[in-house]
PDB file of C-alpha atoms in Angstrom:
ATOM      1  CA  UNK A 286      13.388  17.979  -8.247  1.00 56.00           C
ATOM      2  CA  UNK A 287      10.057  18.228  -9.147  1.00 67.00           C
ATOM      3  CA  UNK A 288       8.101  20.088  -6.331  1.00 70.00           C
ATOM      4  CA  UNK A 289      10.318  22.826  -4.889  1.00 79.00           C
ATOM      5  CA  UNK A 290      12.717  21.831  -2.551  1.00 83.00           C
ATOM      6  CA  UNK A 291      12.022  25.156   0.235  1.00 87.00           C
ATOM      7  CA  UNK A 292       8.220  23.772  -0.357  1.00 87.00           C
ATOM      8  CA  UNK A 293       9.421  19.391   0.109  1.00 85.00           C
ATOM      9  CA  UNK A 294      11.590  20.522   3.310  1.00 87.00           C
ATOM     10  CA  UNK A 295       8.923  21.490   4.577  1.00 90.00           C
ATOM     11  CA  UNK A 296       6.092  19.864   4.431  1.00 87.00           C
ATOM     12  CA  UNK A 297       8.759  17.025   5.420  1.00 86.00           C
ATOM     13  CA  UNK A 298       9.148  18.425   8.647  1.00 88.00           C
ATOM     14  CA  UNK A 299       5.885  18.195   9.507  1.00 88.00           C
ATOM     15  CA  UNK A 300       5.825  14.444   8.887  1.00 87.00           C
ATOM     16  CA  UNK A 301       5.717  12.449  12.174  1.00 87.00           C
ATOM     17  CA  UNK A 302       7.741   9.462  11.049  1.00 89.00           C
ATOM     18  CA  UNK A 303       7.421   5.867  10.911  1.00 94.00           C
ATOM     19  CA  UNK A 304       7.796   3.328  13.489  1.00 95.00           C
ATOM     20  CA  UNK A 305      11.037   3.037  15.330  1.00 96.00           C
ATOM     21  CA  UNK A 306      12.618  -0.130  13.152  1.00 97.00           C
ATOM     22  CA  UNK A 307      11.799   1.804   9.598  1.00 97.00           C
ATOM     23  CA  UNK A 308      13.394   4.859  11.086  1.00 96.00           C
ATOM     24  CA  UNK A 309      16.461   3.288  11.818  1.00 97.00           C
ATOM     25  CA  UNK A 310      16.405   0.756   8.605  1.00 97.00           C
ATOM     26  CA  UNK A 311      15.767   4.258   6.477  1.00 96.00           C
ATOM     27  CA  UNK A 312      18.783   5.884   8.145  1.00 95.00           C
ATOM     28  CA  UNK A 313      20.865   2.560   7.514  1.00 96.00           C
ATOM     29  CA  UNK A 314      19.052   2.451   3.610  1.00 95.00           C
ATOM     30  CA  UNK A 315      20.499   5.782   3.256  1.00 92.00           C
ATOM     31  CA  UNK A 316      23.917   5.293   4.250  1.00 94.00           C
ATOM     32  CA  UNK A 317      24.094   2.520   2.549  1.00 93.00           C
ATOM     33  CA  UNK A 318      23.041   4.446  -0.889  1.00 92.00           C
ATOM     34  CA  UNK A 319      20.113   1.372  -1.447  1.00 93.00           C
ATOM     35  CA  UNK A 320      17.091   3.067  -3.093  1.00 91.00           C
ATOM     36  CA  UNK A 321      14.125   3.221  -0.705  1.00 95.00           C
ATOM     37  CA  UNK A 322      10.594   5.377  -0.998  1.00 95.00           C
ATOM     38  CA  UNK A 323      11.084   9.168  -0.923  1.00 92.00           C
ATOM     39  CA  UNK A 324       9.773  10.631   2.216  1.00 91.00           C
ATOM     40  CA  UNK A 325       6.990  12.065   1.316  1.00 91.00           C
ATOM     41  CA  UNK A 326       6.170   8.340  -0.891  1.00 94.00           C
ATOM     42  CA  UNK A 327       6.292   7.268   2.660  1.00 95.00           C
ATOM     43  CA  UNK A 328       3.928   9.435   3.998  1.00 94.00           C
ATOM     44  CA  UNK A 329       1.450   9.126   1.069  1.00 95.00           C
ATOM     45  CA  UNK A 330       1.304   5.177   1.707  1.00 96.00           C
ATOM     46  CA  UNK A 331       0.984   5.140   4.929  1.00 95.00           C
ATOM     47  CA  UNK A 332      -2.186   7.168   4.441  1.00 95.00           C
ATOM     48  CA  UNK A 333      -2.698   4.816   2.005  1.00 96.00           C
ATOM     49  CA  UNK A 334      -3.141   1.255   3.290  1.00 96.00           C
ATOM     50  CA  UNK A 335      -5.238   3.478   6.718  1.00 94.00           C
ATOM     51  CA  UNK A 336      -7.878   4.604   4.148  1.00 95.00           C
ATOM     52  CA  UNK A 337      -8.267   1.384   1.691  1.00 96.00           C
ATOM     53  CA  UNK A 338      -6.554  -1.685   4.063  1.00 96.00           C
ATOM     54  CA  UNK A 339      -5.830  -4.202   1.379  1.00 98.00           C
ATOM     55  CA  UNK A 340      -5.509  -7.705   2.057  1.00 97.00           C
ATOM     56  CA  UNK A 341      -3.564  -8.586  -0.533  1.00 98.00           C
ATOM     57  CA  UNK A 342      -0.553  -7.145  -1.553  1.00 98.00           C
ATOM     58  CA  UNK A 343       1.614  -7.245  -4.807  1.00 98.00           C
ATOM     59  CA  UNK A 344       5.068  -5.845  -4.764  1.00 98.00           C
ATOM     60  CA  UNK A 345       7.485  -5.579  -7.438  1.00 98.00           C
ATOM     61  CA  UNK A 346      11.182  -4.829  -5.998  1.00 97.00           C
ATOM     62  CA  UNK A 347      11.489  -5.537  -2.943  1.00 98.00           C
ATOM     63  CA  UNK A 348      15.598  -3.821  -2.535  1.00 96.00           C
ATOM     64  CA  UNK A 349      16.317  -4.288   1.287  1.00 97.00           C
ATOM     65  CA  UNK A 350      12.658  -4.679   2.284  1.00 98.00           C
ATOM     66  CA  UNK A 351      11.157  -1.642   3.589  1.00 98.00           C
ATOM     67  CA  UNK A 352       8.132  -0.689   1.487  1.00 98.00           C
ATOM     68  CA  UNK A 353       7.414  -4.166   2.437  1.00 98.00           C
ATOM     69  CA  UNK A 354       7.700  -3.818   6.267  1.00 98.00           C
ATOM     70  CA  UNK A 355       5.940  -0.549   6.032  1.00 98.00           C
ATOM     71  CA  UNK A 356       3.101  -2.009   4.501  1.00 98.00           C
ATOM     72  CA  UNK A 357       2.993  -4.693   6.742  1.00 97.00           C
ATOM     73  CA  UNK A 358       3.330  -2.236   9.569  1.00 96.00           C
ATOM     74  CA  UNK A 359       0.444   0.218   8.348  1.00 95.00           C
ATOM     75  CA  UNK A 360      -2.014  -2.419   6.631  1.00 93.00           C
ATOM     76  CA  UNK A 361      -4.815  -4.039   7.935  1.00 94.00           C
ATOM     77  CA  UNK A 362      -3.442  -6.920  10.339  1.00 93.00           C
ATOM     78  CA  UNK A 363      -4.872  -9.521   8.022  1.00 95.00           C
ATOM     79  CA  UNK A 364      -3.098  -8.381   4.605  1.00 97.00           C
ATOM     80  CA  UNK A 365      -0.152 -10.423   2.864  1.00 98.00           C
ATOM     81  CA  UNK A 366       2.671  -9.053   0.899  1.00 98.00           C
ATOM     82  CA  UNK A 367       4.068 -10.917  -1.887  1.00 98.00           C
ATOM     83  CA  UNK A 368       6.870  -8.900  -2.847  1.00 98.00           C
ATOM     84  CA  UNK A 369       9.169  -9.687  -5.520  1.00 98.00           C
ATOM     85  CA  UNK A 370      13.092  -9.119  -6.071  1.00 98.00           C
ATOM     86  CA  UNK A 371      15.577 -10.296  -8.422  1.00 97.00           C
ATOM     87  CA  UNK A 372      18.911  -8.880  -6.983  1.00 96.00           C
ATOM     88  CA  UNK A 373      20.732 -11.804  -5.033  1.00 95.00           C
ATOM     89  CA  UNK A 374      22.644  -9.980  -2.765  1.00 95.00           C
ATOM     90  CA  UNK A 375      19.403  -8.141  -1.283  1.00 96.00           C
ATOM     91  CA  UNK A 376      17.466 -10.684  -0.963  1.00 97.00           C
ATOM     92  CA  UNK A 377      18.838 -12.061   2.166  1.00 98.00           C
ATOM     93  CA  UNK A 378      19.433  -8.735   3.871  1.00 97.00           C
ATOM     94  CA  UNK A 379      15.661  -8.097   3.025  1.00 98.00           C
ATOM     95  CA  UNK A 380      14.525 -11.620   4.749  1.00 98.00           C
ATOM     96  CA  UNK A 381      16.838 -10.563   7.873  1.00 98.00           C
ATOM     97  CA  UNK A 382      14.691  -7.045   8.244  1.00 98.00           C
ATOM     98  CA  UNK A 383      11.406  -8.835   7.780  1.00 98.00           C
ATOM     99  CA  UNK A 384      12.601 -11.254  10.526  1.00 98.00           C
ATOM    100  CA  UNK A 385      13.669  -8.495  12.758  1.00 98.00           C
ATOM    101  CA  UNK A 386      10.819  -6.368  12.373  1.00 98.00           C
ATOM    102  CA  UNK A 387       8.349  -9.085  13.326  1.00 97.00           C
ATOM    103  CA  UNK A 388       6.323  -9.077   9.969  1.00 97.00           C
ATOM    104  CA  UNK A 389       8.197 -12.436   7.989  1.00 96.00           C
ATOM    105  CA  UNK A 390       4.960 -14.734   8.545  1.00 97.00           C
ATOM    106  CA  UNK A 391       3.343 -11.745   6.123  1.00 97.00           C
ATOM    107  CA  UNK A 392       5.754 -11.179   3.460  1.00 98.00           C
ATOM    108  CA  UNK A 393       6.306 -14.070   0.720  1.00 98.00           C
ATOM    109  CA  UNK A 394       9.215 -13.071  -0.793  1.00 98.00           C
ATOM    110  CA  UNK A 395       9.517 -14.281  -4.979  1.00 98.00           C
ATOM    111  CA  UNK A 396      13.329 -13.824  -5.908  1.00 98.00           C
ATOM    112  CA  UNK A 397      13.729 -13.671  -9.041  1.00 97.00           C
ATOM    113  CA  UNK A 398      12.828 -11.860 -12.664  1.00 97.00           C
ATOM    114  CA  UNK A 399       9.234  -9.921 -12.327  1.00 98.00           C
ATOM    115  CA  UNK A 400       9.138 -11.058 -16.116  1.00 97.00           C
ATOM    116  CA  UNK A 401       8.927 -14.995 -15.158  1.00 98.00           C
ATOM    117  CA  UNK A 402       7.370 -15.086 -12.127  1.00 98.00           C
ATOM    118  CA  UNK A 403       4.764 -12.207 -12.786  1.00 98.00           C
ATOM    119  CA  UNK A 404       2.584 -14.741 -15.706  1.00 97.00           C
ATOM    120  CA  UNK A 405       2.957 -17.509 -12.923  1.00 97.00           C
ATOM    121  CA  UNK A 406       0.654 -15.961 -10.321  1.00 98.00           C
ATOM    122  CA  UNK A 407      -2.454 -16.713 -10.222  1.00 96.00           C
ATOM    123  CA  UNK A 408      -4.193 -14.290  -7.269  1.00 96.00           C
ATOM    124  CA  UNK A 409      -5.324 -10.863  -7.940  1.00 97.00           C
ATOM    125  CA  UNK A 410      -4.596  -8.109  -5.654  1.00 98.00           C
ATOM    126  CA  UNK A 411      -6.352  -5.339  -4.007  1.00 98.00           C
ATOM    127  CA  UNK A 412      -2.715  -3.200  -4.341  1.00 98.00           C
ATOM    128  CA  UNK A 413      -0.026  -3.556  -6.378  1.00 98.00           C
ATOM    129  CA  UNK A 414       3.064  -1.541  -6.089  1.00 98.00           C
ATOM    130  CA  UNK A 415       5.719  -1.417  -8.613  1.00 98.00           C
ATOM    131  CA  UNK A 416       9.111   0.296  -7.880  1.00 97.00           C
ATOM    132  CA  UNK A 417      11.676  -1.967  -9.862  1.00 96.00           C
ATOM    133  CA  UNK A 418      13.725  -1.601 -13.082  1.00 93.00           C
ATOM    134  CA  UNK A 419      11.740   1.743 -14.525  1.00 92.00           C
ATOM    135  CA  UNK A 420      12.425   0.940 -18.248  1.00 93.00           C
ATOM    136  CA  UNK A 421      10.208  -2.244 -17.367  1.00 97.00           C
ATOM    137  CA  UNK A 422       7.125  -1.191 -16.337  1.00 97.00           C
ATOM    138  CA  UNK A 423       5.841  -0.976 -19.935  1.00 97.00           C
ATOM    139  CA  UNK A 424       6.821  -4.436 -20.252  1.00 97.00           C
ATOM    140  CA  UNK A 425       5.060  -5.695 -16.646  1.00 98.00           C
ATOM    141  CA  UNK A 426       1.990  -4.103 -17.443  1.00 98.00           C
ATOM    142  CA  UNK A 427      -0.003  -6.345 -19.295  1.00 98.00           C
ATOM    143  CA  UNK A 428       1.061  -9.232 -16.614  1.00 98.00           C
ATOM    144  CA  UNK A 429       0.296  -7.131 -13.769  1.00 98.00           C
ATOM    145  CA  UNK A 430      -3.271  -5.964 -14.834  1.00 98.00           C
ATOM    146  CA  UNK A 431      -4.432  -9.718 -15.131  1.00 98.00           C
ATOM    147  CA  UNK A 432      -3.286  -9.983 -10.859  1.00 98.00           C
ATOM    148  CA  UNK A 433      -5.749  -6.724 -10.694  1.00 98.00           C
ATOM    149  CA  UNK A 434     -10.139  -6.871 -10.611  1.00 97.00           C
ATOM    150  CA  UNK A 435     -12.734  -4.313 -10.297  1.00 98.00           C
ATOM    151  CA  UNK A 436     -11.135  -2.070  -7.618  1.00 97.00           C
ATOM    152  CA  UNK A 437      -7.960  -3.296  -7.552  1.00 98.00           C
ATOM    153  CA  UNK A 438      -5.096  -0.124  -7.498  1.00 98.00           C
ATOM    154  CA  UNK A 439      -2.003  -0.182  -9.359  1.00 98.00           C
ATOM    155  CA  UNK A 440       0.283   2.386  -7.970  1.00 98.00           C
ATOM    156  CA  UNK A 441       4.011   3.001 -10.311  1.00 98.00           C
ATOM    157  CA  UNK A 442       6.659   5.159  -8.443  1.00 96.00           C
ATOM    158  CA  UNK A 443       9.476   7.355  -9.644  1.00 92.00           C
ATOM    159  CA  UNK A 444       7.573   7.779 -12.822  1.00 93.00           C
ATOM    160  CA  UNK A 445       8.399  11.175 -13.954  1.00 86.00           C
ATOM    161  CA  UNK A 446      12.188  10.826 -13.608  1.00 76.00           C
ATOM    162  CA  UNK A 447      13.416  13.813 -11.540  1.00 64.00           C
ATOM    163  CA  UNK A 448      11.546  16.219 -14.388  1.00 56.00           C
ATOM    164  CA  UNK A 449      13.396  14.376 -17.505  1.00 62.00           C
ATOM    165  CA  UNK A 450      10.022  12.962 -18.729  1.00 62.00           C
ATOM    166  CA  UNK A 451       8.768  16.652 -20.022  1.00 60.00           C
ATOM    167  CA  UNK A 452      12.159  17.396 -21.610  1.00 58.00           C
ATOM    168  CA  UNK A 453      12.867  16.502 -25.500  1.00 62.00           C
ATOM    169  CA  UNK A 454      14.505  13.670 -26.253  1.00 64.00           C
ATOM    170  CA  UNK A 455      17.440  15.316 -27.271  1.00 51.00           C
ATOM    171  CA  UNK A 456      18.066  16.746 -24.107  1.00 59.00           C
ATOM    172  CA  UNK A 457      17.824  13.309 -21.740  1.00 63.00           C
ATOM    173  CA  UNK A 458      21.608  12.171 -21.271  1.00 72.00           C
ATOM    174  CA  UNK A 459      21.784   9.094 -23.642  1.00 67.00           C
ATOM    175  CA  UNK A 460      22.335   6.926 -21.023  1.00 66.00           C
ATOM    176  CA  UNK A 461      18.957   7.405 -20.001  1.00 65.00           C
ATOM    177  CA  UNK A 462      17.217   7.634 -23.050  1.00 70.00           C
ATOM    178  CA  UNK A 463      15.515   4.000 -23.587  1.00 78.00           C
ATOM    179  CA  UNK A 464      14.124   4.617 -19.881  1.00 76.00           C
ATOM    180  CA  UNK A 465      12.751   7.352 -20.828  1.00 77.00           C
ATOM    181  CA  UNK A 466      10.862   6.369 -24.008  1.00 85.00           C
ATOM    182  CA  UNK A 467       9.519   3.318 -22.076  1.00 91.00           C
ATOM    183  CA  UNK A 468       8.549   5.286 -19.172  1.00 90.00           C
ATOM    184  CA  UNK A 469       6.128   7.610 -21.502  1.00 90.00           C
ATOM    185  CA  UNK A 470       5.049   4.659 -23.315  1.00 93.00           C
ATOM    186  CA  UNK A 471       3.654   3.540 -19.827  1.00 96.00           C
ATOM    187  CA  UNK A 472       2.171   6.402 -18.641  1.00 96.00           C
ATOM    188  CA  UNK A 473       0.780   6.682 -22.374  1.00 96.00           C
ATOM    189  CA  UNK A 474      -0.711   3.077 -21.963  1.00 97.00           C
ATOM    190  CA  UNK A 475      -1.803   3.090 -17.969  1.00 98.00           C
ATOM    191  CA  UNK A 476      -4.099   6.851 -18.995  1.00 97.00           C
ATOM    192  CA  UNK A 477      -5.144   5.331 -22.405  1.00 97.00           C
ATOM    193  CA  UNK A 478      -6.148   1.867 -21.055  1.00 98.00           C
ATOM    194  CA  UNK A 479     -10.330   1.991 -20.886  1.00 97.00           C
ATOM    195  CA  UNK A 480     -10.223  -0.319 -17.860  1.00 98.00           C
ATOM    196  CA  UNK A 481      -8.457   2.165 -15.711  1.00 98.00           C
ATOM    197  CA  UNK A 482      -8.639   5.323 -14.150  1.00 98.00           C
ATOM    198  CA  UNK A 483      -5.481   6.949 -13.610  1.00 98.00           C
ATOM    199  CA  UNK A 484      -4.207  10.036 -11.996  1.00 97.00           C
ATOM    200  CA  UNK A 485      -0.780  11.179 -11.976  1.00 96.00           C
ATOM    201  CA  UNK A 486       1.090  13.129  -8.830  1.00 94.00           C
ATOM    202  CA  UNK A 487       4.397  14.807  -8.086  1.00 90.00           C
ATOM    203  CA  UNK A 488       5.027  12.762  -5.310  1.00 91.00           C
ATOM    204  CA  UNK A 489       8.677  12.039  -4.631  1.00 86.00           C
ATOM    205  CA  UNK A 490       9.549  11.328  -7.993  1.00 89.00           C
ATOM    206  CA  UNK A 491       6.038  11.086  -9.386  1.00 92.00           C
ATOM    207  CA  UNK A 492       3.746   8.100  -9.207  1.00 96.00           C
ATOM    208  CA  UNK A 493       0.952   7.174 -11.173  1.00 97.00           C
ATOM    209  CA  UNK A 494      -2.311   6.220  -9.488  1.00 98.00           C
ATOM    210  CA  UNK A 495      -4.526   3.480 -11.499  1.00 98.00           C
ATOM    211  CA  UNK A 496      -8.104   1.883 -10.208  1.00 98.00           C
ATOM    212  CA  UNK A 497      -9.050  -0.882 -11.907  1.00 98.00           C
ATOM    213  CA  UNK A 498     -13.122  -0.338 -13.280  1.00 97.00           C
TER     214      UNK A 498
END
């Protein structure tokens, strides 16, 4: 936990929710155990895509599509989501929701590894969001900022692994060690990078916030 949870359960409470299909696909998400965007993630991006309204959207794990529908829900009514996901059995399930929610004719949906298809596109984006396989965003990087111009925002979630990222090395389970090493090699490249100006916030699990210059 990285904010206090008292402090979280609160300002939680005074969240007004999503629309009435992400509400129930969050509760079904969470039954389910599928990882989905913390609440207050949720909140922050909905605020999000009302202030900036991108057009065109990158997304890097997809899981049972509802970042994706969210986005589509609180965008601007013109913006496309090209979301990406590489785990078969989700994919489907993910096409389903986008049907059911209304939103499928603005959601292309890659399946497949971010590392192939990511050096085959050739658009940039006004917003990319990457919340995939953490010990790969290091590795994305480079492919994602070519998909990004002046203005373009990169935002990375569940970056500062429930608090593990400030602890030694020696005292991250083992399991999660390479994770970890590649996760502060990212943040290490994304506030190092002269192109971009990044910010990082203890949102849900900690993002990182990067305009492009």
């Amino acid at each position: 936990m990285i904010v206090d949870e008292r402090m979280l359960t609160f300002i939680n409470s005074l969240d007004r929710g999503l629309t009435p299909f992400l509400e129930d696909l969050r509760e079904k998400a969470e039954k389910d155990e599928v990882p989905i965007i913390r609440r207050n993630m949720q909140s922050f991006l909905r605020t999000w895509l009302t202030i900036t309204k991108p057009t065109a959207i990158l997304e890097i794990g997809t899981a049972v599509g509802f970042s994706a529908i969210l986005m589509a829900s609180y965008g601007s009514p013109e913006s496309h989501i090209t979301t990406i996901e590489s785990y078969e059995k989700r994919i489907p399930v993910a096409r389903e929701n986008f049907r059911l929610a209304g939103v499928e004719d603005r959601i292309t949906l890659l399946a497949g590894d971010a590392a192939e298809i990511l050096p085959r596109l050739t658009e940039s984006y006004d917003l990319i969001f990457l919340d995939a396989a953490k010990g790969q965003y290091i590795r994305w990087l480079p492919d994602l900022r070519k998909r990004m111009r002046p203005g373009s925002v990169l935002i990375a979630d569940n970056v500062l692994q429930e608090g593990d990222i400030i602890e030694s090395h020696y005292l991250v389970e083992r399991r999660n060690r390479t994770i970890y090493k590649r996760m502060r090699e990212f943040l290490r490249a994304v506030e190092d990078d002269p192109g971009l100006d990044t910010c990082v916030l203890p949102i849900g699990d900690g993002i990182t916030l990067s305009v492009m210059k």
